[in-house]
Amino acid sequence: MKFALVKNNKELGERAFFEIKQVLDAKPDAVIGFATGSTPLPLYAKMVDDYKKNGTSYKAVRAVNLDEYVGLDAKDKNSYARFMRENLFDHIDILPENTDIPNGMAQDLEAECARYSEMLSVTPRDIQILGIGANGHIGFNEPYTKKDSTTHIVSLTARTRADNAAGFKNPAAVPIYALTMGISEILAAKKIILLATGEKKAQAIYDMLRAREDLSCPATALRGHPDVTVILDKEAASLLKFDEWTPAE
Ligand code: PGA
């Protein structure tokens, strides 16, 4: 695992974009795994800004997303499908038909999980963007999710629902279930960029590196991946010791 310490959100966006741009320069038809949540927003802002200024093209790119709430329509303001359109896809030249996200409105959710897993198995990701939950989740793989999990229905923990309540009328309105890419599918990405900011993530970052690998912190699964870069600010890094660091180039 490599680490890059950034001073602020702007630098986080630039540093993460540098990783995406390297992948795109080598492979304009790369498959990119995107994440939702507030942490990657500076990256998406940077991608939009770069697209406007430099015209970096996403026409040949395929995008897949980590997760979606069950029961929210793609038009719902809290759906991750809408989040991706509003914060990124509508502002770059990616083709809508080249984007995929689990459908939380599917009649048959198990069949939707199977469809998504099948799609992922034939669409290997060149790079996967990840956030991390305060409880160490990656995607919506909550504590004790198995390492060999594929796309599945998850019952969100009370903590995750409380952490994600901001856009909802009240915390009880946060969906109870979600569909998420499984841990084995996250680990299948060639390169992983994990973004973390703020003191609220410090324990999860510490646990990702130091906790027993019993998946009480699902992010510990990333230790076995050969190409993970963690981009974080001082607050998220506050429980780490600097001599534990391998700096990213
Ligand atoms: P956040 O979510 O970026 O909104 O903190 C991250 C996550 O839960 O994975």
Coordinates of C-alpha atoms and ligand atoms in Angstrom, one line a residue, residues 36-40 131-133 137-140 164 201, ligand 1:
T36 CA -20.2 7.9 -4.4
G37 CA -20.1 9.9 -1.1
S38 CA -18.7 13.3 -0.3
T39 CA -15.0 12.3 -0.3
P40 CA -14.6 11.8 -4.1
G131 CA -14.0 5.8 -0.1
I132 CA -14.1 4.3 3.3
G133 CA -16.9 4.2 5.9
H137 CA -16.7 -0.4 5.0
I138 CA -15.7 -0.3 1.3
G139 CA -18.5 0.0 -1.1
F140 CA -21.4 -1.0 1.1
N164 CA -25.5 8.9 5.2
K201 CA -12.1 8.4 9.1
Ligands
PGA1 P1 -18.2 9.5 2.4 O1 -18.6 8.0 2.3 O2 -17.2 9.8 1.3 O3 -19.5 10.3 2.2 O4 -17.6 9.7 3.7 C1 -17.6 7.1 2.1 C2 -18.1 5.7 2.3 O5 -19.1 5.5 3.0 O6 -17.6 4.8 1.6

